[in-house]
PDB file of C-alpha atoms in Angstrom:
ATOM      1  CA  MET Y  23      80.112  93.322  61.287  1.00 42.00           C
ATOM      2  CA  SER Y  24      79.877  91.884  57.756  1.00 46.00           C
ATOM      3  CA  GLU Y  25      82.681  89.987  56.022  1.00 49.00           C
ATOM      4  CA  LEU Y  26      83.232  92.987  53.757  1.00 51.00           C
ATOM      5  CA  ASP Y  27      83.588  95.279  56.773  1.00 46.00           C
ATOM      6  CA  GLU Y  28      86.359  93.031  58.072  1.00 46.00           C
ATOM      7  CA  VAL Y  29      88.178  93.397  54.763  1.00 46.00           C
ATOM      8  CA  TYR Y  30      87.822  97.166  54.851  1.00 47.00           C
ATOM      9  CA  ASP Y  31      89.049  97.295  58.442  1.00 50.00           C
ATOM     10  CA  SER Y  32      92.196  95.444  57.468  1.00 48.00           C
ATOM     11  CA  TYR Y  33      93.040  98.343  55.173  1.00 50.00           C
ATOM     12  CA  ASP Y  34      92.551 101.107  57.694  1.00 53.00           C
ATOM     13  CA  SER Y  35      94.571 104.322  57.926  1.00 50.00           C
ATOM     14  CA  THR Y  36      97.523 102.563  59.598  1.00 53.00           C
ATOM     15  CA  ASN Y  37      98.439 100.938  56.273  1.00 58.00           C
ATOM     16  CA  ARG Y  38      98.741 104.102  54.221  1.00 62.00           C
ATOM     17  CA  GLN Y  39     102.050 105.821  53.492  1.00 70.00           C
ATOM     18  CA  TYR Y  40     102.687 109.034  55.418  1.00 73.00           C
ATOM     19  CA  SER Y  41     105.050 111.913  54.983  1.00 82.00           C
ATOM     20  CA  LYS Y  42     107.114 112.710  58.077  1.00 80.00           C
ATOM     21  CA  GLU Y  43     104.724 115.512  59.038  1.00 81.00           C
ATOM     22  CA  GLU Y  44     101.606 113.431  58.366  1.00 82.00           C
ATOM     23  CA  TYR Y  45     102.950 110.551  60.406  1.00 81.00           C
ATOM     24  CA  ALA Y  46     103.733 112.839  63.345  1.00 80.00           C
ATOM     25  CA  GLU Y  47     100.189 114.220  63.214  1.00 88.00           C
ATOM     26  CA  TYR Y  48      98.709 110.722  62.946  1.00 86.00           C
ATOM     27  CA  LYS Y  49     100.636 109.573  66.022  1.00 85.00           C
ATOM     28  CA  ARG Y  50      99.602 112.696  67.914  1.00 87.00           C
ATOM     29  CA  GLN Y  51      95.936 112.074  67.141  1.00 92.00           C
ATOM     30  CA  GLU Y  52      96.259 108.397  67.998  1.00 92.00           C
ATOM     31  CA  LYS Y  53      97.753 109.231  71.386  1.00 93.00           C
ATOM     32  CA  GLN Y  54      95.086 111.843  72.059  1.00 95.00           C
ATOM     33  CA  GLU Y  55      92.365 109.298  71.275  1.00 96.00           C
ATOM     34  CA  ILE Y  56      93.940 106.934  73.797  1.00 97.00           C
ATOM     35  CA  TYR Y  57      94.053 109.625  76.490  1.00 97.00           C
ATOM     36  CA  ASP Y  58      90.427 110.506  75.739  1.00 97.00           C
ATOM     37  CA  LEU Y  59      89.457 106.835  76.046  1.00 98.00           C
ATOM     38  CA  ILE Y  60      91.161 106.612  79.440  1.00 98.00           C
ATOM     39  CA  ASP Y  61      89.249 109.659  80.691  1.00 98.00           C
ATOM     40  CA  SER Y  62      85.873 108.605  79.321  1.00 97.00           C
ATOM     41  CA  THR Y  63      86.258 105.099  80.761  1.00 98.00           C
ATOM     42  CA  ALA Y  64      87.246 106.462  84.171  1.00 98.00           C
ATOM     43  CA  GLU Y  65      84.141 108.667  84.219  1.00 97.00           C
ATOM     44  CA  LYS Y  66      81.970 105.779  83.017  1.00 97.00           C
ATOM     45  CA  ILE Y  67      82.955 103.182  85.613  1.00 98.00           C
ATOM     46  CA  VAL Y  68      82.111 105.374  88.635  1.00 97.00           C
ATOM     47  CA  THR Y  69      78.533 105.876  87.441  1.00 95.00           C
ATOM     48  CA  ASN Y  70      77.751 102.207  86.849  1.00 95.00           C
ATOM     49  CA  GLY Y  71      78.392  99.397  89.316  1.00 96.00           C
ATOM     50  CA  LYS Y  72      78.681  96.725  86.629  1.00 96.00           C
ATOM     51  CA  GLU Y  73      81.240  98.785  84.724  1.00 97.00           C
ATOM     52  CA  PHE Y  74      83.182  99.432  87.920  1.00 98.00           C
ATOM     53  CA  GLN Y  75      83.232  95.712  88.681  1.00 98.00           C
ATOM     54  CA  LYS Y  76      84.397  95.075  85.125  1.00 98.00           C
ATOM     55  CA  TYR Y  77      87.331  97.421  85.758  1.00 98.00           C
ATOM     56  CA  LEU Y  78      88.184  95.578  88.999  1.00 98.00           C
ATOM     57  CA  ASP Y  79      88.024  92.247  87.163  1.00 98.00           C
ATOM     58  CA  THR Y  80      90.526  93.563  84.632  1.00 98.00           C
ATOM     59  CA  GLN Y  81      92.898  94.970  87.261  1.00 98.00           C
ATOM     60  CA  SER Y  82      92.757  91.669  89.169  1.00 97.00           C
ATOM     61  CA  LYS Y  83      94.116  89.885  86.090  1.00 96.00           C
ATOM     62  CA  PHE Y  84      96.741  92.506  85.252  1.00 97.00           C
ATOM     63  CA  ASP Y  85      97.957  93.814  88.612  1.00 93.00           C
ATOM     64  CA  ASN Y  86     101.200  95.073  87.069  1.00 94.00           C
ATOM     65  CA  TYR Y  87      99.294  97.285  84.615  1.00 97.00           C
ATOM     66  CA  SER Y  88      98.885 100.953  85.435  1.00 97.00           C
ATOM     67  CA  VAL Y  89      95.456 102.381  86.164  1.00 98.00           C
ATOM     68  CA  GLY Y  90      95.442 104.042  82.744  1.00 97.00           C
ATOM     69  CA  ASN Y  91      96.283 100.849  80.871  1.00 98.00           C
ATOM     70  CA  THR Y  92      93.782  98.856  82.912  1.00 98.00           C
ATOM     71  CA  LEU Y  93      91.102 101.351  81.911  1.00 98.00           C
ATOM     72  CA  LEU Y  94      92.158 100.920  78.282  1.00 98.00           C
ATOM     73  CA  VAL Y  95      91.928  97.128  78.447  1.00 98.00           C
ATOM     74  CA  THR Y  96      88.567  97.406  80.211  1.00 98.00           C
ATOM     75  CA  ALA Y  97      87.273  99.617  77.406  1.00 98.00           C
ATOM     76  CA  GLN Y  98      88.617  97.515  74.531  1.00 97.00           C
ATOM     77  CA  ASN Y  99      88.563  93.896  75.707  1.00 97.00           C
ATOM     78  CA  PRO Y 100      87.536  93.301  79.343  1.00 97.00           C
ATOM     79  CA  LYS Y 101      87.533  89.528  78.774  1.00 96.00           C
ATOM     80  CA  ALA Y 102      91.280  89.527  78.046  1.00 96.00           C
ATOM     81  CA  THR Y 103      93.253  87.092  80.192  1.00 95.00           C
ATOM     82  CA  GLN Y 104      96.803  87.088  78.852  1.00 94.00           C
ATOM     83  CA  LEU Y 105      98.386  89.996  76.978  1.00 96.00           C
ATOM     84  CA  ARG Y 106     101.623  90.238  74.999  1.00 95.00           C
ATOM     85  CA  ASP Y 107     102.864  92.376  72.148  1.00 95.00           C
ATOM     86  CA  TYR Y 108     103.563  90.951  68.688  1.00 94.00           C
ATOM     87  CA  ASP Y 109     107.158  90.016  69.507  1.00 95.00           C
ATOM     88  CA  GLY Y 110     106.133  88.422  72.776  1.00 94.00           C
ATOM     89  CA  TRP Y 111     103.668  86.109  71.068  1.00 94.00           C
ATOM     90  CA  SER Y 112     105.852  85.392  68.037  1.00 93.00           C
ATOM     91  CA  ASN Y 113     108.746  84.361  70.288  1.00 93.00           C
ATOM     92  CA  SER Y 114     106.481  81.646  71.673  1.00 91.00           C
ATOM     93  CA  GLY Y 115     105.393  80.563  68.199  1.00 92.00           C
ATOM     94  CA  ALA Y 116     102.010  82.310  68.147  1.00 93.00           C
ATOM     95  CA  TYR Y 117     100.811  85.091  65.860  1.00 93.00           C
ATOM     96  CA  PRO Y 118      97.800  87.439  65.739  1.00 94.00           C
ATOM     97  CA  LYS Y 119      94.817  85.961  63.955  1.00 93.00           C
ATOM     98  CA  ARG Y 120      93.622  87.513  60.713  1.00 88.00           C
ATOM     99  CA  PHE Y 121      91.744  90.783  61.229  1.00 86.00           C
ATOM    100  CA  SER Y 122      92.688  90.860  64.918  1.00 88.00           C
ATOM    101  CA  LYS Y 123      92.947  94.536  65.915  1.00 89.00           C
ATOM    102  CA  GLY Y 124      94.610  93.963  69.239  1.00 94.00           C
ATOM    103  CA  ILE Y 125      94.395  96.327  72.212  1.00 97.00           C
ATOM    104  CA  LYS Y 126      96.053  99.723  72.381  1.00 97.00           C
ATOM    105  CA  ILE Y 127      97.831 100.659  75.600  1.00 97.00           C
ATOM    106  CA  LEU Y 128     100.539 103.138  76.576  1.00 96.00           C
ATOM    107  CA  GLU Y 129     104.181 102.367  77.280  1.00 94.00           C
ATOM    108  CA  PRO Y 130     106.799 104.758  78.678  1.00 89.00           C
ATOM    109  CA  GLY Y 131     109.241 106.233  76.187  1.00 85.00           C
ATOM    110  CA  ASP Y 132     111.976 108.837  76.480  1.00 85.00           C
ATOM    111  CA  GLU Y 133     112.329 111.214  79.397  1.00 81.00           C
ATOM    112  CA  TYR Y 134     112.258 114.976  78.888  1.00 80.00           C
ATOM    113  CA  MET Y 135     112.853 118.095  80.931  1.00 80.00           C
ATOM    114  CA  ARG Y 136     109.852 120.263  81.764  1.00 82.00           C
ATOM    115  CA  GLU Y 137     110.056 124.058  81.942  1.00 82.00           C
ATOM    116  CA  ASP Y 138     110.065 123.907  85.739  1.00 84.00           C
ATOM    117  CA  GLY Y 139     113.082 121.609  85.700  1.00 78.00           C
ATOM    118  CA  SER Y 140     111.217 118.420  86.595  1.00 83.00           C
ATOM    119  CA  VAL Y 141     111.578 115.278  84.515  1.00 81.00           C
ATOM    120  CA  GLY Y 142     108.647 114.001  82.491  1.00 80.00           C
ATOM    121  CA  ILE Y 143     108.117 110.826  80.470  1.00 86.00           C
ATOM    122  CA  ASN Y 144     106.786 110.573  76.955  1.00 88.00           C
ATOM    123  CA  TYR Y 145     104.304 107.750  76.453  1.00 89.00           C
ATOM    124  CA  ASN Y 146     103.845 105.894  73.188  1.00 92.00           C
ATOM    125  CA  VAL Y 147     100.881 103.901  71.949  1.00 94.00           C
ATOM    126  CA  LYS Y 148     101.594 100.180  71.876  1.00 95.00           C
ATOM    127  CA  LYS Y 149      99.439  97.346  70.587  1.00 96.00           C
ATOM    128  CA  VAL Y 150      99.090  94.115  72.546  1.00 97.00           C
ATOM    129  CA  TYR Y 151      97.051  91.003  71.842  1.00 97.00           C
ATOM    130  CA  ASP Y 152      95.044  88.744  74.107  1.00 96.00           C
ATOM    131  CA  ILE Y 153      95.601  85.000  73.890  1.00 94.00           C
ATOM    132  CA  SER Y 154      92.135  84.744  72.300  1.00 93.00           C
ATOM    133  CA  GLN Y 155      93.375  86.942  69.443  1.00 95.00           C
ATOM    134  CA  VAL Y 156      96.405  84.836  68.518  1.00 95.00           C
ATOM    135  CA  THR Y 157      97.056  81.325  67.248  1.00 93.00           C
ATOM    136  CA  ALA Y 158      98.352  80.042  70.587  1.00 86.00           C
ATOM    137  CA  ARG Y 159      96.862  76.688  71.521  1.00 78.00           C
ATOM    138  CA  GLN Y 160      97.943  76.661  75.143  1.00 68.00           C
ATOM    139  CA  LYS Y 161      95.393  78.210  77.483  1.00 69.00           C
ATOM    140  CA  PRO Y 162      96.226  79.804  80.851  1.00 64.00           C
ATOM    141  CA  ARG Y 163      96.316  77.218  83.607  1.00 70.00           C
ATOM    142  CA  ILE Y 164      93.966  77.860  86.525  1.00 73.00           C
ATOM    143  CA  THR Y 165      95.216  76.568  89.864  1.00 77.00           C
ATOM    144  CA  ASN Y 166      92.864  76.027  92.779  1.00 83.00           C
ATOM    145  CA  TYR Y 167      94.202  75.630  96.310  1.00 89.00           C
ATOM    146  CA  ASN Y 168      92.526  73.977  99.267  1.00 92.00           C
ATOM    147  CA  ASP Y 169      91.458  76.185 102.164  1.00 93.00           C
ATOM    148  CA  LYS Y 170      94.490  75.329 104.304  1.00 93.00           C
ATOM    149  CA  ILE Y 171      96.966  76.285 101.595  1.00 94.00           C
ATOM    150  CA  MET Y 172      94.926  79.359 100.707  1.00 94.00           C
ATOM    151  CA  SER Y 173      95.108  80.527 104.332  1.00 94.00           C
ATOM    152  CA  LYS Y 174      98.890  80.216 104.265  1.00 94.00           C
ATOM    153  CA  ILE Y 175      99.055  82.142 100.995  1.00 95.00           C
ATOM    154  CA  PHE Y 176      97.017  85.031 102.405  1.00 95.00           C
ATOM    155  CA  LEU Y 177      98.885  85.130 105.705  1.00 95.00           C
ATOM    156  CA  SER Y 178     102.209  85.161 103.857  1.00 94.00           C
ATOM    157  CA  SER Y 179     101.313  88.699 102.762  1.00 95.00           C
ATOM    158  CA  ASN Y 180     100.602  89.979 106.273  1.00 95.00           C
ATOM    159  CA  LEU Y 181     102.856  92.831 107.442  1.00 94.00           C
ATOM    160  CA  SER Y 182     101.898  92.855 111.115  1.00 95.00           C
ATOM    161  CA  LYS Y 183     101.828  90.599 114.162  1.00 96.00           C
ATOM    162  CA  ILE Y 184      99.206  87.835 114.153  1.00 96.00           C
ATOM    163  CA  GLN Y 185      97.160  86.820 117.176  1.00 96.00           C
ATOM    164  CA  LEU Y 186      94.669  83.957 117.240  1.00 95.00           C
ATOM    165  CA  VAL Y 187      91.656  84.588 119.502  1.00 96.00           C
ATOM    166  CA  ASP Y 188      88.395  82.837 120.373  1.00 95.00           C
ATOM    167  CA  GLU Y 189      86.449  85.821 119.101  1.00 94.00           C
ATOM    168  CA  ILE Y 190      87.062  89.418 118.119  1.00 94.00           C
ATOM    169  CA  PRO Y 191      85.261  91.729 120.589  1.00 91.00           C
ATOM    170  CA  GLY Y 192      82.552  93.935 119.117  1.00 90.00           C
ATOM    171  CA  THR Y 193      82.307  92.167 115.770  1.00 92.00           C
ATOM    172  CA  ASP Y 194      81.333  88.863 114.198  1.00 91.00           C
ATOM    173  CA  LYS Y 195      84.236  89.095 111.757  1.00 93.00           C
ATOM    174  CA  GLY Y 196      86.788  86.327 111.536  1.00 95.00           C
ATOM    175  CA  ALA Y 197      89.694  88.705 110.929  1.00 96.00           C
ATOM    176  CA  MET Y 198      90.460  92.280 111.924  1.00 95.00           C
ATOM    177  CA  TYR Y 199      93.561  94.419 111.714  1.00 96.00           C
ATOM    178  CA  ASP Y 200      94.057  96.798 114.641  1.00 94.00           C
ATOM    179  CA  PHE Y 201      96.108  99.875 113.778  1.00 93.00           C
ATOM    180  CA  SER Y 202      96.646 100.761 117.435  1.00 93.00           C
ATOM    181  CA  ASP Y 203      98.768  97.704 118.207  1.00 95.00           C
ATOM    182  CA  ASP Y 204      99.669  96.707 114.648  1.00 95.00           C
ATOM    183  CA  THR Y 205      98.110  93.277 115.060  1.00 96.00           C
ATOM    184  CA  LEU Y 206      96.011  91.102 112.790  1.00 97.00           C
ATOM    185  CA  TYR Y 207      93.478  89.265 114.948  1.00 96.00           C
ATOM    186  CA  ILE Y 208      92.020  86.017 113.616  1.00 96.00           C
ATOM    187  CA  ALA Y 209      89.101  84.259 115.275  1.00 95.00           C
ATOM    188  CA  ARG Y 210      89.192  80.494 115.726  1.00 94.00           C
ATOM    189  CA  GLY Y 211      86.622  78.562 113.767  1.00 91.00           C
ATOM    190  CA  ALA Y 212      86.366  81.042 110.889  1.00 88.00           C
ATOM    191  CA  GLU Y 213      85.308  79.306 107.692  1.00 91.00           C
ATOM    192  CA  ALA Y 214      86.000  79.819 104.004  1.00 92.00           C
ATOM    193  CA  PRO Y 215      85.239  81.744 101.883  1.00 94.00           C
ATOM    194  CA  LYS Y 216      84.161  84.338 104.457  1.00 95.00           C
ATOM    195  CA  ILE Y 217      87.544  84.316 106.211  1.00 96.00           C
ATOM    196  CA  PHE Y 218      89.342  84.972 102.911  1.00 97.00           C
ATOM    197  CA  HIS Y 219      87.050  87.912 102.157  1.00 97.00           C
ATOM    198  CA  GLU Y 220      87.823  89.374 105.568  1.00 97.00           C
ATOM    199  CA  LEU Y 221      91.531  88.550 105.590  1.00 96.00           C
ATOM    200  CA  SER Y 222      92.069  90.167 102.208  1.00 97.00           C
ATOM    201  CA  GLN Y 223      90.204  93.296 103.288  1.00 96.00           C
ATOM    202  CA  GLU Y 224      92.304  93.595 106.448  1.00 96.00           C
ATOM    203  CA  LEU Y 225      95.501  93.115 104.445  1.00 97.00           C
ATOM    204  CA  ALA Y 226      94.337  95.915 102.161  1.00 97.00           C
ATOM    205  CA  LYS Y 227      93.788  98.158 105.193  1.00 96.00           C
ATOM    206  CA  GLN Y 228      97.444  97.647 106.105  1.00 95.00           C
ATOM    207  CA  GLU Y 229      98.410  99.038 102.707  1.00 95.00           C
ATOM    208  CA  ILE Y 230      95.806 101.778 102.268  1.00 95.00           C
ATOM    209  CA  GLY Y 231      95.109 102.887 105.818  1.00 89.00           C
ATOM    210  CA  GLU Y 232      91.712 103.629 107.289  1.00 79.00           C
ATOM    211  CA  GLY Y 233      90.613 107.230 107.537  1.00 78.00           C
ATOM    212  CA  SER Y 234      87.373 107.572 105.621  1.00 84.00           C
ATOM    213  CA  ASN Y 235      84.497 105.681 104.064  1.00 87.00           C
ATOM    214  CA  LEU Y 236      86.331 105.950 100.761  1.00 93.00           C
ATOM    215  CA  ASP Y 237      89.349 104.160 102.260  1.00 95.00           C
ATOM    216  CA  THR Y 238      87.036 101.387 103.469  1.00 94.00           C
ATOM    217  CA  PHE Y 239      85.578 101.091  99.971  1.00 96.00           C
ATOM    218  CA  LYS Y 240      89.067 100.892  98.469  1.00 97.00           C
ATOM    219  CA  ALA Y 241      89.998  98.054 100.841  1.00 97.00           C
ATOM    220  CA  TYR Y 242      86.758  96.315  99.867  1.00 97.00           C
ATOM    221  CA  CYS Y 243      87.724  96.619  96.188  1.00 98.00           C
ATOM    222  CA  VAL Y 244      91.221  95.233  96.824  1.00 98.00           C
ATOM    223  CA  SER Y 245      89.664  92.324  98.702  1.00 98.00           C
ATOM    224  CA  TYR Y 246      87.423  91.600  95.729  1.00 98.00           C
ATOM    225  CA  MET Y 247      90.342  91.706  93.286  1.00 98.00           C
ATOM    226  CA  LEU Y 248      92.509  89.384  95.378  1.00 97.00           C
ATOM    227  CA  CYS Y 249      89.725  86.851  95.845  1.00 97.00           C
ATOM    228  CA  LYS Y 250      88.846  87.043  92.172  1.00 96.00           C
ATOM    229  CA  ARG Y 251      92.465  86.421  91.225  1.00 95.00           C
ATOM    230  CA  TYR Y 252      92.718  83.350  93.439  1.00 95.00           C
ATOM    231  CA  ASN Y 253      89.392  81.855  92.316  1.00 94.00           C
ATOM    232  CA  ILE Y 254      87.633  82.442  95.631  1.00 96.00           C
ATOM    233  CA  ASP Y 255      83.865  82.902  95.463  1.00 96.00           C
ATOM    234  CA  VAL Y 256      83.048  86.617  95.110  1.00 97.00           C
ATOM    235  CA  SER Y 257      79.300  86.353  94.580  1.00 96.00           C
ATOM    236  CA  ASN Y 258      78.578  88.250  97.804  1.00 96.00           C
ATOM    237  CA  TYR Y 259      80.469  91.387  96.722  1.00 97.00           C
ATOM    238  CA  ASP Y 260      78.204  94.235  95.670  1.00 96.00           C
ATOM    239  CA  PHE Y 261      79.207  97.340  93.734  1.00 96.00           C
ATOM    240  CA  LYS Y 262      75.771  98.781  93.064  1.00 93.00           C
ATOM    241  CA  GLU Y 263      76.511 101.710  95.359  1.00 91.00           C
ATOM    242  CA  ILE Y 264      79.590 103.611  94.198  1.00 94.00           C
ATOM    243  CA  PRO Y 265      80.723 106.237  96.766  1.00 94.00           C
ATOM    244  CA  PRO Y 266      79.279 109.629  95.763  1.00 93.00           C
ATOM    245  CA  GLN Y 267      82.720 111.192  96.213  1.00 93.00           C
ATOM    246  CA  LEU Y 268      83.972 109.248  93.200  1.00 94.00           C
ATOM    247  CA  GLN Y 269      80.952 110.071  91.082  1.00 90.00           C
ATOM    248  CA  GLY Y 270      81.526 113.784  91.473  1.00 86.00           C
ATOM    249  CA  MET Y 271      85.178 113.703  90.433  1.00 95.00           C
ATOM    250  CA  GLU Y 272      86.872 114.523  87.151  1.00 97.00           C
ATOM    251  CA  ALA Y 273      88.715 111.791  85.249  1.00 97.00           C
ATOM    252  CA  LYS Y 274      92.156 112.700  86.604  1.00 97.00           C
ATOM    253  CA  GLU Y 275      90.873 112.684  90.181  1.00 97.00           C
ATOM    254  CA  ILE Y 276      89.199 109.316  89.653  1.00 97.00           C
ATOM    255  CA  ARG Y 277      92.457 107.818  88.406  1.00 97.00           C
ATOM    256  CA  GLU Y 278      94.266 109.192  91.451  1.00 97.00           C
ATOM    257  CA  GLU Y 279      91.739 107.477  93.727  1.00 97.00           C
ATOM    258  CA  LEU Y 280      92.085 104.198  91.822  1.00 98.00           C
ATOM    259  CA  GLU Y 281      95.870 104.292  92.180  1.00 97.00           C
ATOM    260  CA  PRO Y 282      96.053 103.226  95.880  1.00 96.00           C
ATOM    261  CA  MET Y 283      93.786 100.274  95.110  1.00 97.00           C
ATOM    262  CA  ARG Y 284      95.967  99.189  92.242  1.00 97.00           C
ATOM    263  CA  ASN Y 285      99.163  99.623  94.284  1.00 97.00           C
ATOM    264  CA  ALA Y 286      97.761  97.683  97.250  1.00 97.00           C
ATOM    265  CA  MET Y 287      96.613  94.885  94.959  1.00 97.00           C
ATOM    266  CA  GLU Y 288     100.025  94.611  93.315  1.00 97.00           C
ATOM    267  CA  SER Y 289     101.930  94.804  96.608  1.00 97.00           C
ATOM    268  CA  ILE Y 290      99.849  92.159  98.379  1.00 97.00           C
ATOM    269  CA  ASN Y 291      99.730  89.860  95.373  1.00 96.00           C
ATOM    270  CA  SER Y 292     103.490  90.069  94.856  1.00 96.00           C
ATOM    271  CA  ARG Y 293     104.040  88.701  98.368  1.00 96.00           C
ATOM    272  CA  MET Y 294     101.359  86.060  97.906  1.00 96.00           C
ATOM    273  CA  ASN Y 295     102.843  85.030  94.576  1.00 94.00           C
ATOM    274  CA  ALA Y 296     106.315  84.766  96.100  1.00 95.00           C
ATOM    275  CA  PHE Y 297     104.909  82.302  98.633  1.00 95.00           C
ATOM    276  CA  VAL Y 298     103.136  80.353  95.874  1.00 93.00           C
ATOM    277  CA  GLN Y 299     106.440  80.078  94.012  1.00 92.00           C
ATOM    278  CA  LYS Y 300     108.116  78.869  97.201  1.00 92.00           C
ATOM    279  CA  LEU Y 301     105.456  76.166  97.585  1.00 88.00           C
ATOM    280  CA  ALA Y 302     105.987  75.126  93.975  1.00 86.00           C
ATOM    281  CA  ARG Y 303     109.759  74.800  94.504  1.00 90.00           C
ATOM    282  CA  GLU Y 304     109.210  72.736  97.646  1.00 85.00           C
ATOM    283  CA  ASN Y 305     106.811  70.425  95.827  1.00 80.00           C
ATOM    284  CA  ARG Y 306     109.298  69.958  92.984  1.00 81.00           C
ATOM    285  CA  SER Y 307     112.018  69.094  95.489  1.00 73.00           C
ATOM    286  CA  LYS Y 308     109.774  66.484  97.115  1.00 71.00           C
ATOM    287  CA  GLU Y 309     109.012  64.982  93.716  1.00 67.00           C
ATOM    288  CA  ASN Y 310     112.724  64.789  92.887  1.00 66.00           C
ATOM    289  CA  VAL Y 311     113.426  63.001  96.162  1.00 63.00           C
ATOM    290  CA  ARG Y 312     110.790  60.415  95.345  1.00 57.00           C
TER     291      ARG Y 312
END
């Protein structure tokens, strides 16, 4: 993009004056473009392993974002790490850089009554900015934990009984969740990062269930996102082969299949994060005592 193009972009259609009718039509078209982008991105990621992994990378960073908004961020700025709206950044003393377009997402608006009596929600287009697009000097802090602490963080999210064994019969895995007795089995001597890959996948199984190859793939994806979020080596994860079931689906169906992965990721991470916060409080208390 040339310098002149940047100038022209700063005077795009959003700066013109609209009549009430024109503005309503502009907002309608803007929203439709956003919905179209969600659909096209959903269809794109299931046909390309690198694009699918890019989506997972984005969801791992923004676990509280909906599937639709994660697809939007993936399409517009997959390298984003910290997102806030204009007010959010300005309240912290940072402002969007010149010519920064930001990222368009959807936020829930007013509720309305459908013809069948059910309640629907209107969604509005909202612009957010990544930390790279604003004048903020502070960069996100990356915390790395040793293997012992990391094990405690993962196990804090477990919802079942835990049993330590010498080995897990019939497998060389270091962790396995058994639905029949609601027990997470962990083999002695398991080493990192392999044990974290397996633990996270078994935790995901607790959330998603295990009934098909697609469920197994979803648990695998959740495992990848959790490890990615906690800076655990993910170089052995491979998304070259996307399940054919996903590739044959329409955009809405794809989003519905991504939803359990997103929900499992958020649920597990919320429990892990609660434990991390507990550790932080305990460390602060120890420092105060000293």
